[in-house]
Coordinates of C-alpha atoms and ligand atoms in Angstrom, one line a residue:
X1 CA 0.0 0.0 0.0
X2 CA 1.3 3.1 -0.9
X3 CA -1.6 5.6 -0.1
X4 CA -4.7 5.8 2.3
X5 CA -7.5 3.7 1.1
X6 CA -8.6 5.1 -1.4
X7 CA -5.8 7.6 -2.3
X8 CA -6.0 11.5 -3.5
X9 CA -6.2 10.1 -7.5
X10 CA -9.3 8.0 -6.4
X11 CA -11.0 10.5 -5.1
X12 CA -10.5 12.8 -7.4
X13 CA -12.1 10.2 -9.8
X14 CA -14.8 9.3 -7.6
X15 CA -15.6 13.1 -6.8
X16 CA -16.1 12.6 -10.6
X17 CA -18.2 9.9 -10.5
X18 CA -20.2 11.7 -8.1
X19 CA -20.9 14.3 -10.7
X20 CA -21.2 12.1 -13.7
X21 CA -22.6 8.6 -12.7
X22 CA -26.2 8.2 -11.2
X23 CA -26.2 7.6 -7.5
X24 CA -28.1 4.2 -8.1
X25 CA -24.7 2.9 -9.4
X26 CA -22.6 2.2 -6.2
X27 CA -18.9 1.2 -6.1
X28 CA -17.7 -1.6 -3.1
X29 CA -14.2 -0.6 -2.5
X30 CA -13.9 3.4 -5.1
X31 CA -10.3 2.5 -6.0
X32 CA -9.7 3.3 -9.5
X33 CA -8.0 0.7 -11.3
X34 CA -5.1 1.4 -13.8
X35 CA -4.3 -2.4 -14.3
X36 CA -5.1 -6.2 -13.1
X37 CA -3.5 -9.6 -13.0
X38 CA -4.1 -13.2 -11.8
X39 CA -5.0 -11.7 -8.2
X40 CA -3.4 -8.6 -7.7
X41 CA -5.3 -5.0 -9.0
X42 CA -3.2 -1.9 -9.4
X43 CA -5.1 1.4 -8.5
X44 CA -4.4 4.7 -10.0
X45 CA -2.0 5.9 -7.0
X46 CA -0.4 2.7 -7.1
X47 CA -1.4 0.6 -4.3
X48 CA -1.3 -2.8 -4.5
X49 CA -4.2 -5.0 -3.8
X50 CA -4.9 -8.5 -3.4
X51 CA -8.2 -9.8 -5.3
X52 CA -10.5 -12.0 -3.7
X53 CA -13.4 -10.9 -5.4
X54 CA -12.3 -11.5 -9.3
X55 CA -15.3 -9.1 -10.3
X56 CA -17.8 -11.1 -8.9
X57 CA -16.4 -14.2 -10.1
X58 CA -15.5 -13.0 -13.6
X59 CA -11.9 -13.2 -14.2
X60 CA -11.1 -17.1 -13.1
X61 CA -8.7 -17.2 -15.8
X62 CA -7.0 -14.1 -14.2
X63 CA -7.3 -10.3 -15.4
X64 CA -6.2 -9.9 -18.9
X65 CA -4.7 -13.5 -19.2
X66 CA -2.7 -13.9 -21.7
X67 CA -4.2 -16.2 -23.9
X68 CA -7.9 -14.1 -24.2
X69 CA -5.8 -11.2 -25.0
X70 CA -4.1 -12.4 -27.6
X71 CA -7.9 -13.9 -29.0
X72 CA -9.6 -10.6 -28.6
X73 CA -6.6 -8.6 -29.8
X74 CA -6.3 -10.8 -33.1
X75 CA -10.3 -11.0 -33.5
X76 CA -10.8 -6.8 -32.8
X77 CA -8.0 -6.7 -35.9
X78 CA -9.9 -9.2 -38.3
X79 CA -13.7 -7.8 -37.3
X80 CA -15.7 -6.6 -34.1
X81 CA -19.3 -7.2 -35.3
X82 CA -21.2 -8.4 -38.0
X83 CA -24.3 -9.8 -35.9
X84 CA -24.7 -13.6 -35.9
X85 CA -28.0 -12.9 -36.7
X86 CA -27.1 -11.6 -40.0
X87 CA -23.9 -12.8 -41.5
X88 CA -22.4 -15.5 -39.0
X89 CA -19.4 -16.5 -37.9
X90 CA -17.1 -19.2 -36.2
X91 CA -16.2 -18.3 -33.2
X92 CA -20.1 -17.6 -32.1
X93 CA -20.5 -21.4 -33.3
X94 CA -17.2 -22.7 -31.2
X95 CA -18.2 -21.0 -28.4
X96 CA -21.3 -23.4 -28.4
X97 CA -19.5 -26.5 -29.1
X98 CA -17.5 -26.1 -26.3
X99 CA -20.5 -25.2 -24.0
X100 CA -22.5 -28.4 -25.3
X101 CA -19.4 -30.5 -24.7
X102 CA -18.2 -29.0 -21.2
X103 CA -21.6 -28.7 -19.4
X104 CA -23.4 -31.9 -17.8
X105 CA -24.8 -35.0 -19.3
X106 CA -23.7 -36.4 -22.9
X107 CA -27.1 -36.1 -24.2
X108 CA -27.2 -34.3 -27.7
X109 CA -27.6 -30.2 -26.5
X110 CA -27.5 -26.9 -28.2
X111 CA -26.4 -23.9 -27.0
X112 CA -27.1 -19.7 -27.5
X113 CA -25.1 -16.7 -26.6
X114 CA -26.6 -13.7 -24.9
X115 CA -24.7 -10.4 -23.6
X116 CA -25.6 -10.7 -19.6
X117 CA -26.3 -13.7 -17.0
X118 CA -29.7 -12.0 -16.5
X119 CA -30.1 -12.3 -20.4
X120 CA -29.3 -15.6 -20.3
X121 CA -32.2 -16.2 -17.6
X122 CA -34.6 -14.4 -19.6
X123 CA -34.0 -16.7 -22.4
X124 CA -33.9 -20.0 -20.6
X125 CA -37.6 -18.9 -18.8
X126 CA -38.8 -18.3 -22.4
X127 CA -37.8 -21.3 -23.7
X128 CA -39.2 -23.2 -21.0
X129 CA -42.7 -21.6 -21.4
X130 CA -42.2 -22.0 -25.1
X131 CA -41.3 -25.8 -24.8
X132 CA -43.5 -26.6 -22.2
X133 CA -46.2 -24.4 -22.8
X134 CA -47.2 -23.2 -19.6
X135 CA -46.5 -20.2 -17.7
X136 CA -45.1 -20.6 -14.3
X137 CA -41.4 -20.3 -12.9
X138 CA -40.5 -21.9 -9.8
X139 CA -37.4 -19.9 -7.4
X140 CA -36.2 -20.1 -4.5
X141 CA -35.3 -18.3 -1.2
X142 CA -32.3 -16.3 -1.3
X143 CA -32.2 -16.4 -5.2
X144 CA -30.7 -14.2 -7.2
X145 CA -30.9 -13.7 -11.0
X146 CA -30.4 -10.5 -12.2
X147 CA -31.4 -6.9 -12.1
X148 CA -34.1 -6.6 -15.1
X149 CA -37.6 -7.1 -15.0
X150 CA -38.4 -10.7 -15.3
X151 CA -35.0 -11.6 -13.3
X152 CA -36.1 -9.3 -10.7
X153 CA -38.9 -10.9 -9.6
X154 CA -36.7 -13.8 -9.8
X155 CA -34.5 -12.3 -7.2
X156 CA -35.3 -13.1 -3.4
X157 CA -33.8 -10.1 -2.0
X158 CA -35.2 -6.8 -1.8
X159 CA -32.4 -4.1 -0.6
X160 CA -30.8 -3.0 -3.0
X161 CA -32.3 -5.6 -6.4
X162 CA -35.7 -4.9 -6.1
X163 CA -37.0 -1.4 -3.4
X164 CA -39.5 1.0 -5.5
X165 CA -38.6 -1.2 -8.9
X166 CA -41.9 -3.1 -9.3
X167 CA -44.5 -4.1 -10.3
X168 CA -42.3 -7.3 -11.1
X169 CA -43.4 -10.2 -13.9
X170 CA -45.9 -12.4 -12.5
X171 CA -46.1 -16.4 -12.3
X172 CA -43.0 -16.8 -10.2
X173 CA -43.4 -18.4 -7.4
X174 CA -40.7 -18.8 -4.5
X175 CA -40.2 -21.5 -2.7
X176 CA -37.6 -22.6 0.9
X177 CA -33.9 -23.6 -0.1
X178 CA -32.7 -26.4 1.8
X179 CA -30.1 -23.9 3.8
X180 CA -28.6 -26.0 6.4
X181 CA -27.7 -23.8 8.6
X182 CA -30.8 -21.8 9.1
X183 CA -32.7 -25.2 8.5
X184 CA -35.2 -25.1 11.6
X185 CA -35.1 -28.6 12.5
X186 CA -31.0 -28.7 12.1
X187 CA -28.8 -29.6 9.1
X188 CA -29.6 -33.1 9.0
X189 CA -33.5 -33.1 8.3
X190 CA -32.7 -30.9 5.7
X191 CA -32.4 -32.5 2.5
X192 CA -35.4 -34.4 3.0
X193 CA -37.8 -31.5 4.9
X194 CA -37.2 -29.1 1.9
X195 CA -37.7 -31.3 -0.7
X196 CA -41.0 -32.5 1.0
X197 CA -42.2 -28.5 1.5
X198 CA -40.5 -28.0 -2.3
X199 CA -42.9 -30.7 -3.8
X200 CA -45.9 -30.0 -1.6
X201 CA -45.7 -26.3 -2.2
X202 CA -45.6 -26.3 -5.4
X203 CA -48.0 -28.8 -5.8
X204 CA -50.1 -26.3 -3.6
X205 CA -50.2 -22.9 -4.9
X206 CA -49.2 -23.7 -8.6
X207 CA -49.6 -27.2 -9.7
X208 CA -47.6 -29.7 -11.6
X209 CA -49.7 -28.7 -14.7
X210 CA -48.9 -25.3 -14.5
X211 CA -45.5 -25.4 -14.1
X212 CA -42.9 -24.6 -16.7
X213 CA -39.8 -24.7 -15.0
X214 CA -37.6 -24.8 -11.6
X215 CA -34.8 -22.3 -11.4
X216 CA -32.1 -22.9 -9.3
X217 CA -28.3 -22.0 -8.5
X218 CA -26.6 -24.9 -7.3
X219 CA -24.7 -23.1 -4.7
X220 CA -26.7 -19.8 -4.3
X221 CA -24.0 -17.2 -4.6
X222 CA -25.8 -13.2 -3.9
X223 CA -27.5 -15.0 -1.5
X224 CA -24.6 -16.2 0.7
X225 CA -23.0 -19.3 -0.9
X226 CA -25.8 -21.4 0.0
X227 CA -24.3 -24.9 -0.7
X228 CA -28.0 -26.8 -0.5
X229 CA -28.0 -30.1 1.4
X230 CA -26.8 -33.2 -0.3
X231 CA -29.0 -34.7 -2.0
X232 CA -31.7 -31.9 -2.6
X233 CA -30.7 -30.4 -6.0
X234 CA -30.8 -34.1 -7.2
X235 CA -34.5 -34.7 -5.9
X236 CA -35.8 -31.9 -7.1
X237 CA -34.0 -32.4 -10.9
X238 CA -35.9 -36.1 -10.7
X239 CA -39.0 -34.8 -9.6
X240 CA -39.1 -32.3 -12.1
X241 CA -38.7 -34.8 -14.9
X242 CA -41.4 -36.8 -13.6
X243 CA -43.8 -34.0 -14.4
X244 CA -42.2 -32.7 -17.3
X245 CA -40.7 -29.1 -15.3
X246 CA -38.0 -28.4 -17.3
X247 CA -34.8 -27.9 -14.0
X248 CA -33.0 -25.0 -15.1
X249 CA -29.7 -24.8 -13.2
X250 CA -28.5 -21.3 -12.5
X251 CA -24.4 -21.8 -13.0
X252 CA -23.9 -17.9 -14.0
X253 CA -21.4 -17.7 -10.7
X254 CA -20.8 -21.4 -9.9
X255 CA -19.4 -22.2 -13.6
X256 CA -16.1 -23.0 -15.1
X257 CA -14.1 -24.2 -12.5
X258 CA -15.5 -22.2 -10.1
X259 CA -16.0 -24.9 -7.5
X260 CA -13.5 -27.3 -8.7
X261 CA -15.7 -28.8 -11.3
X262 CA -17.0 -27.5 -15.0
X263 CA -20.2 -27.0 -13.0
X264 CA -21.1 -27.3 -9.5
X265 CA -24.1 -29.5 -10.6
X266 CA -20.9 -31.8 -11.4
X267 CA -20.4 -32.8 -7.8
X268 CA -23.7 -34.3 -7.3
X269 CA -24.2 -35.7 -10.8
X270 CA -26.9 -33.5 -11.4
X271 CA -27.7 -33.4 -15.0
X272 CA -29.9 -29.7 -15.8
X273 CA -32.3 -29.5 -18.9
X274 CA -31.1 -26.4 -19.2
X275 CA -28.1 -24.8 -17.6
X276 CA -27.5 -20.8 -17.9
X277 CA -24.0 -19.6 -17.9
X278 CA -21.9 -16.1 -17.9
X279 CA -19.1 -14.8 -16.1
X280 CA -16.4 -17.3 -15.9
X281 CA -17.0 -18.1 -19.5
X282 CA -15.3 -15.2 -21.3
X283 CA -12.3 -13.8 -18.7
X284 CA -13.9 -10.9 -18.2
X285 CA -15.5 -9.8 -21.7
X286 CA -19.3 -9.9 -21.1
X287 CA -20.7 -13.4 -23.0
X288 CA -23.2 -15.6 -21.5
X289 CA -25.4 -18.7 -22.9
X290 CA -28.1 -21.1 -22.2
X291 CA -27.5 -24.9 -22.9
X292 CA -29.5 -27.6 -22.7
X293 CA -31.0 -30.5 -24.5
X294 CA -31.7 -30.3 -28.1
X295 CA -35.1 -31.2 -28.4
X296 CA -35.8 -28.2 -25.9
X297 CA -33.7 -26.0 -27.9
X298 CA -34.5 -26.8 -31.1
X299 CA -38.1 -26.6 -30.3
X300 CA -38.1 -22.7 -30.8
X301 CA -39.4 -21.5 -33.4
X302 CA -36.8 -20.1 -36.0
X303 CA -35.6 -16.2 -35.0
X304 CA -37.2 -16.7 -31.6
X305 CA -34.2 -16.4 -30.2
X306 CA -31.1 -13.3 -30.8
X307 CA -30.0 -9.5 -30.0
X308 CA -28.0 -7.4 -31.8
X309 CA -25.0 -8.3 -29.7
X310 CA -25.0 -11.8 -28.4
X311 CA -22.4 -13.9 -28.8
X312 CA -20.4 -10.9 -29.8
X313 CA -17.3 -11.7 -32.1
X314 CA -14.9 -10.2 -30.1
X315 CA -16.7 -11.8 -26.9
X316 CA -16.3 -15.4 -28.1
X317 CA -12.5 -15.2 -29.2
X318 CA -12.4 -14.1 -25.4
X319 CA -14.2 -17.5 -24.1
X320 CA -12.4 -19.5 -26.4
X321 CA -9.2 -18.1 -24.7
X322 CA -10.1 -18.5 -21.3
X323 CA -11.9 -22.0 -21.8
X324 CA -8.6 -23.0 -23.4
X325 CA -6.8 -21.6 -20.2
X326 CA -9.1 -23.6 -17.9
X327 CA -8.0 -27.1 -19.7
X328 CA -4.0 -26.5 -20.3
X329 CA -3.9 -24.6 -16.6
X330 CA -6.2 -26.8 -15.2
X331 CA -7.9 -24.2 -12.8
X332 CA -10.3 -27.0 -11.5
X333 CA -7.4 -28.2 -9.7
X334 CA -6.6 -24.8 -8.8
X335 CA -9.8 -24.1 -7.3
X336 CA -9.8 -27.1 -5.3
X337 CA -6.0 -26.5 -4.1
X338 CA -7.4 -23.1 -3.4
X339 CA -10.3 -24.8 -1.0
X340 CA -7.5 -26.5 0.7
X341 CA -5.6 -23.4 1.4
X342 CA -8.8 -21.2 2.6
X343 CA -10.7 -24.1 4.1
X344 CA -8.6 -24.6 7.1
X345 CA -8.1 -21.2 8.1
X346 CA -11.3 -20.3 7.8
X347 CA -11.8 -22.6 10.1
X348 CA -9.5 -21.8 12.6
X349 CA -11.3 -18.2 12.6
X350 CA -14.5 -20.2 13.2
X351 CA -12.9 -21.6 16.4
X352 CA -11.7 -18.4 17.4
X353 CA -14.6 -16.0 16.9
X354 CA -18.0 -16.8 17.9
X355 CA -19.7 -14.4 15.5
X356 CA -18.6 -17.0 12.7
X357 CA -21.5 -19.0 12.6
X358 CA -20.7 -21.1 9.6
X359 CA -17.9 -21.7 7.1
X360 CA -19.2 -23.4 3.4
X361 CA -19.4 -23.3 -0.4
X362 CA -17.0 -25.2 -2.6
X363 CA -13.7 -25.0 -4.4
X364 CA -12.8 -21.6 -4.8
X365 CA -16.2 -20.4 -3.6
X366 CA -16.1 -20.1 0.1
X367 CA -17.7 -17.9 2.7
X368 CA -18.1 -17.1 6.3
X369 CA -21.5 -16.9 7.9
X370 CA -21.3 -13.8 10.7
X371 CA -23.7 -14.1 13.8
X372 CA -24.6 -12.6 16.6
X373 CA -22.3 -14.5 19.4
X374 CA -24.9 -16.7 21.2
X375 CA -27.1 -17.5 18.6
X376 CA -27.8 -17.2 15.0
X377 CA -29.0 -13.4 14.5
X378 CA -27.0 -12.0 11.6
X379 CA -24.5 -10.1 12.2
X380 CA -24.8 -7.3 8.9
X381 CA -22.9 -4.7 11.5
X382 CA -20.0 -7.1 12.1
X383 CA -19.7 -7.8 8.4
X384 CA -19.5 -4.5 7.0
X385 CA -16.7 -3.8 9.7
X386 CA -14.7 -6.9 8.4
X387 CA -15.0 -6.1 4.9
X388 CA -14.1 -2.6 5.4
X389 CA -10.6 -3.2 7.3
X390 CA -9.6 -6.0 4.7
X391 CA -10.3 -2.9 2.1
X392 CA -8.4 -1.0 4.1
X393 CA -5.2 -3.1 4.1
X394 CA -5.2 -3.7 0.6
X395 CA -7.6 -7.0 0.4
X396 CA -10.6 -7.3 -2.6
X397 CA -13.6 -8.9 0.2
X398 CA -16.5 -8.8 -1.0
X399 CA -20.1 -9.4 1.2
X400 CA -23.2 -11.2 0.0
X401 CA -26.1 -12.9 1.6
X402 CA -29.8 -12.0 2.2
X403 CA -29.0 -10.6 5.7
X404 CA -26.0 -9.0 4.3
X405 CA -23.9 -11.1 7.0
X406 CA -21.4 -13.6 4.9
X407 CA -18.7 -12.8 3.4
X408 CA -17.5 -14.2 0.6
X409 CA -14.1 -15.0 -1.9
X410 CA -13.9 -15.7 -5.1
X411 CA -9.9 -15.3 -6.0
X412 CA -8.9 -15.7 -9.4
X413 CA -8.3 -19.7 -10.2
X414 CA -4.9 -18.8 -11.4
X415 CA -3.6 -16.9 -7.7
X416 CA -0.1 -17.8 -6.4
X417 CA -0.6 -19.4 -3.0
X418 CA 1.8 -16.5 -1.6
X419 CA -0.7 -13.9 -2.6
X420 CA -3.8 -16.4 -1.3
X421 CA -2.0 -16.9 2.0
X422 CA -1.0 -13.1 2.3
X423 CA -4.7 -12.4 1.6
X424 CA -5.5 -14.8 4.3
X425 CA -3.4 -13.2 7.0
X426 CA -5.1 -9.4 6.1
X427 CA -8.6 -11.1 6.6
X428 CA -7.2 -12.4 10.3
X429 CA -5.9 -9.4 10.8
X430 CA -9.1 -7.6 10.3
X431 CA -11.1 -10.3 12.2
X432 CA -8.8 -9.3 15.1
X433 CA -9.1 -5.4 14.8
X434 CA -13.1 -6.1 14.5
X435 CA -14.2 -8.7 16.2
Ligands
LIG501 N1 -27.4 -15.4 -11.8 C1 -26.3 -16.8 -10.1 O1 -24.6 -14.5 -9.7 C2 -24.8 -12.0 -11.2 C3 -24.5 -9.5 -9.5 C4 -23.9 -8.3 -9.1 P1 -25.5 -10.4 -14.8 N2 -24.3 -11.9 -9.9 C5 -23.6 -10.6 -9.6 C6 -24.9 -7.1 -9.0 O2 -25.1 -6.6 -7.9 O3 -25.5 -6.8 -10.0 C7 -25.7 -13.2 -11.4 C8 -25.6 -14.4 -10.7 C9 -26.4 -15.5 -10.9 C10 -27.5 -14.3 -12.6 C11 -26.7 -13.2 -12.4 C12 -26.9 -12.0 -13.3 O4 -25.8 -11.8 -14.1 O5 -24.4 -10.7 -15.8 O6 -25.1 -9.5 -13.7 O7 -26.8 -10.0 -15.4

């Protein structure tokens, strides 16, 4: 660190902001960056910081890794846009191939390429009505799906996704997520108590019939890095076939390597219909796509589906970078190595503190539940402190969680384990000063 967090160049900028950017756009940590690597951001009065965020789980591969910007810089040369809409083009096409071949289940899928995850959502809820022909979504508690109209109401979580924003899309309809820790019986009756109030709620108050599809993130991630309880994610993709729901599997966070898998639905052997994706997929350049089985896909009729921009040119030389990245690096086992790393000592500051109620998620998608001491109350207060002083010491935290009490790190796949320990040691450090 070479400044005050953030430094006299940062403010300057974000007095700037201030006067340029609307107020509804807010900024975590308002140090402006000048340059980024595999876990280290460079603001503009050079402080050093280490990144366990990754820009909400974006740049896996690392910030500007070198083989999506040697992709995007010889694709921007050759051509930045056509529309695939209009005159096509490979890499739009690859792109897919490699989704269809990466994501779970070896059944024959398709795929399509969309700008945004909450693009991507839009899309998949269209085609399940489409396919299915019927109009209602199922979500979950603590979802979270995106910021637009239909993925709003999608959303669990008021403050900040939803206040004043509505009226929202109607037939969703929201259901309990088998969250273990807050589970009321205890973490074992879990699995199966969810899945029992999943089935007969649904059944309830919208009917087999009625229902187009289930939409779930295999390990919630706004929400607090829900991991649900064994078991559950498969139950409900079974049930779902038995009635002909199409189970859409959120993996916009969770994706590419994220958790030490392809896909977090991996772990369980959970095989989606459909599976939305973003983020991870394209090192930073904004891509996403739905997948799922070609009869589903295909059963759309022809120009249903597009926008000027998806599956942008310059986008897909940037995923076909970083996807090549993920196999010769192999950043699943860099994301479980990473687990291995984090897992213990957030452990050890579960032993020490009793504010941390829990410590879960998966791979390199791990959190810390923060409580009142005592009991279970979250703890948004303690949080916020937490976060801060890592900011202040030059450490990327980032918070999530419908109480705004867990904090959560996503490093970049391709961190040193000097930087990931050094990281570690801020985040004791401000557990000590906060605690
Ligand atoms: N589904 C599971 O995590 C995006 C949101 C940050 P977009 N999460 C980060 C914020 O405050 O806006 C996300 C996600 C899951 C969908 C989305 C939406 O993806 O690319 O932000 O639209």
């Amino acid at each position: 660190m070479r400044t005050e967090i953030p430094g006299p160049r940062s403010l300057e900028l974000q007095a700037r902001k201030q006067a340029a950017v609307s107020a509804g756009v807010g900024t975590t940590l308002p140090v402006y960056v000048e340059r980024a690597g595999g876990g280290i951001v460079v603001d503009v009065d050079g402080n050093q910081l280490i990144d366990f965020g990754a820009g909400i789980a974006v740049v896996s591969v690392g910030n500007a890794a070198p083989r999506v910007v040697a992709n995007v810089q010889q694709q921007v040369a050759d051509f930045t846009h056509t529309c695939f809409m209009v005159t096509p083009y490979e890499e739009y096409v690859a792109v897919c191939e490699q989704l269809n071949e990466l994501t779970p289940g070896t059944h024959a899928k398709r795929s399509a390429l969309f700008n945004s995850g909450a693009e991507a959502i839009e899309n998949a809820v269209k085609i399940a009505r489409s396919y299915t022909g019927r109009p209602a979504i199922v979500a979950f508690d603590h979802a979270y799906h995106g910021r637009t109209n239909l993925t709003m109401a999608l959303t669990a979580k008021n403050m900040p996704y939803k206040h004043r924003f509505g009226p929202f899309a109607n037939e969703i309809y929201r259901v309990p997520m088998a969250y273990p820790y807050r589970w009321p019986t205890g973490p074992d009756n879990c699995a199966d108590e969810a899945f029992e109030l999943f089935v007969s709620s649904v059944h309830a108050q919208v009917g087999e019939e009625n229902c187009a599809a289930v939409l779930i993130e295999p390990i919630q991630g706004e929400g607090g890095f829900i991991v649900p309880a064994p078991g559950f994610l498969a139950r409900v993709a079974e049930w779902c076939a038995t009635h002909g729901i199409v189970f859409i599997a959120d993996e916009i966070q969770t994706g590419f390597c994220r958790t030490g898998d392809w896909f977090a639905c991996d772990a369980e052997g959970v095989v989606p219909d459909l599976i939305t994706t973003a983020k991870g997929i394209a090192g930073g350049l904004p891509l996403a796509g739905v997948t799922g089985r070609a009869e589903i896909m295909d059963s759309i009729h022809g120009g249903g589906l597009g926008g000027t921009y998806g599956g942008n040119p310059v986008a897909c030389a940037a995923a076909l970078g970083a996807i090549e990245t993920m196999r010769a690096e192999d950043l699943n086992a860099k994301a479980k190595h990473i687990e291995s790393v984090m897992r213990p000592r957030l452990a050890a500051l579960a032993d020490k503190y009793e504010a941390v109620g829990d410590v879960r998620g998966r791979g390199a998608m791990l959190a810390v539940e923060l409580v009142e001491p005592g009991g279970k109350d979250p703890n948004p207060a303690l949080t916020a402190a937490v976060a801060k002083a890592c900011h202040q010491d030059g450490l990327i935290a980032l918070t999530a969680g419908t109480y705004g009490n867990v904090l959560r790190f996503l490093p970049p796949l391709v961190i040193v384990e000097g930087l990931l320990r050094e990281g570690l040691d801020i985040l004791d450090a401000a557990f000590a000063r906060s605690a």
